[in-house]
Amino acid sequence: GAVVSQHPSWVICKSGTSVKIECRSLDFQATTMFWYRQFPKQSLMLMATSNEGSKATYEQGVEKDKFLINHASLTLSTLTVTSAHPEDSSFYICSATRDLGQGNPQPQHFGDGTRLSIL
Amino acid sequence: GIQVEQSPPDLILQEGANSTLRCNFSDSVNNLQWFHQNPWGQLINLFYIPSGTKQNGRLSATTVATERYSLLYISSSQTTDSGVYFCAVGAPGGSNYKLTFGKGTLLTVNP
């Protein structure tokens, strides 16, 4: 159980293109989804947190107009990199968790990531 | 915010050896997860262990929350254990249960 599917696995596109990445929880309802970015040989850095039906919360230094996040349902969140440039090339990975309430955090389950290369 | 330190940063083993990876954190946590990132980038969830001890096959983990550290034990290592091991913690308070990742331990298991 607790499977998270992320698509596409890799994208190569020209500078100026907008790219959409999907993150789906396949067998559970994800009250919260997270988007991370990972540069080569570095750790994961949280970009933003999204809750179903509300605006995403972005971490300091992350441009919300560059990285648009939509969490339209309890099983789907999307990240759109708008007008992508070579410096946006990175590994993007999502995770999902379900809130059981009472301040009781549950484990985050991760997708397989998306390798984005902007030429 | 909470700080997470992992040690050692790099570890090279011969197949069959045992190892211990450490994760220190700077504040109280209500969530701690260990992950293995394979060479293809996939993040494999090893343990959800905010406290206590768990075992899964050749792997086990212990978190001593009062002393702010967690240990991951790998016994009889195999070449397929190679990759980066991350510890990630979540601190109480606030909302959305954010995780902060350590910088990882790069494990190389040679045949």
Coordinates of C-alpha atoms in Angstrom, one line a residue:
Chain A
G1 CA 0.0 0.0 0.0
A2 CA 0.8 3.7 0.0
V3 CA 1.9 4.0 -3.6
V4 CA 2.7 7.3 -5.1
S5 CA 3.0 7.7 -8.9
Q6 CA 4.9 10.5 -10.5
H7 CA 4.9 11.4 -14.2
P8 CA 6.7 11.9 -16.4
S9 CA 9.9 10.2 -15.3
W10 CA 12.1 12.5 -17.4
V11 CA 11.6 15.6 -19.6
I12 CA 13.9 17.3 -22.1
C13 CA 12.6 20.5 -23.5
K14 CA 13.6 23.9 -24.9
S15 CA 14.2 27.0 -22.8
G16 CA 11.0 29.0 -22.4
T17 CA 8.7 26.0 -22.3
S18 CA 6.3 25.3 -19.4
V19 CA 6.5 21.8 -18.0
K20 CA 3.8 20.0 -15.9
I21 CA 4.6 17.2 -13.5
E22 CA 1.9 15.0 -11.9
C23 CA 1.9 13.3 -8.6
R24 CA -0.8 10.8 -7.7
S25 CA -1.5 8.8 -4.6
L26 CA -2.8 5.5 -6.1
D27 CA -4.2 3.7 -3.1
F28 CA -4.8 6.3 -0.4
Q29 CA -6.2 9.8 0.0
A30 CA -3.4 12.3 0.4
T31 CA -4.4 15.3 2.5
T32 CA -1.0 16.8 2.0
M33 CA 1.5 16.6 -0.8
F34 CA 5.1 17.9 -0.9
W35 CA 7.4 18.9 -3.7
Y36 CA 11.1 18.6 -3.4
R37 CA 14.0 19.5 -5.6
Q38 CA 17.4 17.7 -5.7
F39 CA 20.5 18.8 -7.4
P40 CA 23.3 16.3 -8.2
K41 CA 25.1 14.9 -5.2
Q42 CA 22.9 17.0 -2.9
S43 CA 20.1 16.4 -0.5
L44 CA 16.4 16.9 -1.0
M45 CA 15.2 20.5 -0.5
L46 CA 11.5 21.1 0.2
M47 CA 10.0 23.6 -2.3
A48 CA 6.4 23.7 -1.2
T49 CA 3.6 22.0 0.6
S50 CA 0.1 21.6 -0.9
N51 CA -3.1 20.8 0.8
E52 CA -6.2 19.7 -1.2
G53 CA -8.3 22.6 -2.1
S54 CA -6.1 25.4 -0.8
K55 CA -3.1 27.4 -2.0
A56 CA 0.3 25.9 -1.6
T57 CA 2.8 27.1 1.0
Y58 CA 6.2 27.8 -0.5
E59 CA 9.5 27.6 1.2
Q60 CA 11.6 30.7 1.5
G61 CA 13.4 31.5 -1.7
V62 CA 11.1 29.5 -4.0
E63 CA 9.3 31.6 -6.6
K64 CA 5.7 30.8 -6.5
D65 CA 5.1 32.3 -9.9
K66 CA 7.8 30.1 -11.4
F67 CA 6.6 26.9 -9.7
L68 CA 2.8 26.7 -9.9
I69 CA 1.3 24.0 -7.7
N70 CA -2.3 22.7 -7.9
H71 CA -3.8 20.2 -5.5
A72 CA -7.2 19.8 -7.0
S73 CA -8.1 16.4 -5.4
L74 CA -7.1 14.1 -2.6
T75 CA -5.1 12.0 -5.1
L76 CA -3.5 14.5 -7.4
S77 CA -1.1 17.4 -7.2
T78 CA 0.7 19.0 -10.1
L79 CA 3.8 21.1 -10.3
T80 CA 4.2 23.4 -13.4
V81 CA 7.5 24.9 -14.1
T82 CA 6.7 28.0 -16.1
S83 CA 9.0 29.4 -18.8
A84 CA 11.7 27.0 -17.8
H85 CA 15.3 27.9 -18.2
P86 CA 18.5 25.8 -18.0
E87 CA 19.0 26.7 -14.3
D88 CA 15.6 25.0 -13.6
S89 CA 17.1 21.7 -14.7
S90 CA 17.0 19.4 -11.7
F91 CA 15.4 16.2 -10.2
Y92 CA 11.9 17.0 -8.9
I93 CA 10.3 14.5 -6.5
C94 CA 6.9 14.5 -4.8
S95 CA 5.6 12.9 -1.7
A96 CA 2.2 12.4 -0.1
T97 CA 0.9 11.8 3.3
R98 CA -2.5 11.5 5.0
D99 CA -3.4 13.4 8.1
L100 CA -5.1 11.2 10.7
G101 CA -5.6 14.2 12.9
Q102 CA -4.7 14.9 16.5
G103 CA -1.3 16.1 15.6
N104 CA -0.2 12.5 14.6
P105 CA 2.1 12.7 11.6
Q106 CA 2.2 9.8 9.2
P107 CA 5.1 8.8 7.0
Q108 CA 5.6 10.5 3.7
H109 CA 5.5 8.3 0.6
F110 CA 7.6 9.3 -2.3
G111 CA 7.2 9.2 -6.1
D112 CA 10.0 8.0 -8.3
G113 CA 10.9 11.6 -9.3
T114 CA 11.2 13.5 -12.6
R115 CA 14.4 14.5 -14.2
L116 CA 14.0 17.8 -16.0
S117 CA 16.5 19.0 -18.5
I118 CA 16.1 22.4 -20.1
L119 CA 18.2 23.0 -23.2
Chain B
G1 CA 14.7 25.4 11.8
I2 CA 15.7 21.9 12.9
Q3 CA 19.2 20.7 11.9
V4 CA 19.9 17.2 10.8
E5 CA 23.4 15.8 10.6
Q6 CA 24.3 12.4 9.2
S7 CA 27.5 10.5 9.6
P8 CA 29.7 9.3 8.0
P9 CA 29.3 11.2 4.8
D10 CA 30.9 8.4 2.8
L11 CA 31.3 4.7 3.6
I12 CA 33.0 1.9 1.6
L13 CA 32.4 -1.7 2.6
Q14 CA 33.2 -5.1 1.3
E15 CA 30.3 -7.3 0.7
G16 CA 29.2 -9.1 3.8
A17 CA 30.4 -6.4 6.2
N18 CA 28.1 -4.7 8.8
S19 CA 27.7 -1.0 9.2
T20 CA 26.0 1.7 11.4
L21 CA 24.8 5.0 10.0
R22 CA 24.0 7.8 12.4
C23 CA 21.5 10.7 12.3
N24 CA 21.7 13.5 14.9
F25 CA 19.0 16.2 15.1
S26 CA 18.9 19.4 17.0
D27 CA 15.4 19.5 18.4
S28 CA 12.4 17.3 19.4
V29 CA 10.9 15.4 16.6
N30 CA 7.6 13.6 16.0
N31 CA 8.5 12.1 12.7
L32 CA 11.7 10.4 11.6
Q33 CA 12.2 8.4 8.4
W34 CA 15.1 6.6 6.9
F35 CA 15.4 6.3 3.1
H36 CA 17.6 4.6 0.6
Q37 CA 18.0 6.4 -2.7
N38 CA 19.2 4.0 -5.4
P39 CA 21.4 5.0 -8.4
W40 CA 18.2 5.7 -10.4
G41 CA 17.1 8.3 -7.9
Q42 CA 14.2 6.3 -6.5
L43 CA 13.7 7.0 -2.8
I44 CA 12.9 3.8 -0.9
N45 CA 11.2 4.2 2.4
L46 CA 13.1 2.0 4.9
F47 CA 11.7 2.9 8.3
Y48 CA 9.2 5.3 9.9
I49 CA 10.7 5.4 13.3
P50 CA 10.1 8.6 15.5
S51 CA 11.1 6.4 18.5
G52 CA 12.0 2.9 19.4
T53 CA 13.5 0.0 17.4
K54 CA 12.4 -1.7 14.3
Q55 CA 13.8 -4.5 12.1
N56 CA 13.2 -5.5 8.6
G57 CA 15.4 -8.3 7.3
R58 CA 19.1 -7.3 7.3
L59 CA 18.2 -3.7 8.3
S60 CA 17.3 -2.3 11.7
A61 CA 16.9 1.1 13.1
T62 CA 16.8 2.6 16.6
T63 CA 15.7 6.2 17.5
V64 CA 16.4 7.6 20.9
A65 CA 14.3 10.7 20.8
T66 CA 15.3 12.0 24.2
E67 CA 19.0 12.0 23.1
R68 CA 18.1 13.3 19.6
Y69 CA 19.7 10.6 17.5
S70 CA 18.8 7.6 15.3
L71 CA 20.9 4.7 14.1
L72 CA 20.5 2.6 11.0
Y73 CA 22.2 -0.8 11.0
I74 CA 22.9 -2.8 7.9
S75 CA 24.1 -6.3 8.4
S76 CA 25.7 -8.6 5.8
S77 CA 25.8 -5.9 3.3
Q78 CA 25.2 -6.6 -0.4
T79 CA 26.2 -4.7 -3.5
T80 CA 22.6 -3.8 -4.0
D81 CA 22.7 -1.9 -0.7
S82 CA 24.9 0.8 -2.5
G83 CA 23.4 4.2 -2.7
V84 CA 22.7 7.2 -0.5
Y85 CA 20.9 6.8 2.8
F86 CA 18.9 9.8 4.0
C87 CA 17.5 10.5 7.4
A88 CA 14.6 13.0 7.5
V89 CA 12.9 14.4 10.5
G90 CA 9.7 16.3 11.3
A91 CA 9.4 18.7 14.2
P92 CA 6.2 19.1 16.2
G93 CA 4.3 22.4 16.0
G94 CA 3.1 24.2 12.9
S95 CA 1.2 22.2 10.3
N96 CA 1.7 20.0 7.3
Y97 CA 4.3 17.8 8.9
K98 CA 7.3 19.0 6.9
L99 CA 10.4 16.8 6.7
T100 CA 13.9 18.1 6.9
F101 CA 16.5 15.9 5.2
G102 CA 20.1 15.4 6.3
K103 CA 22.8 15.5 3.7
G104 CA 23.0 11.7 3.5
T105 CA 25.5 8.9 3.7
L106 CA 26.9 7.6 0.4
L107 CA 27.4 3.8 0.8
T108 CA 29.4 1.8 -1.6
V109 CA 29.5 -2.0 -1.2
N110 CA 32.2 -3.7 -3.3
P111 CA 32.0 -7.3 -4.3

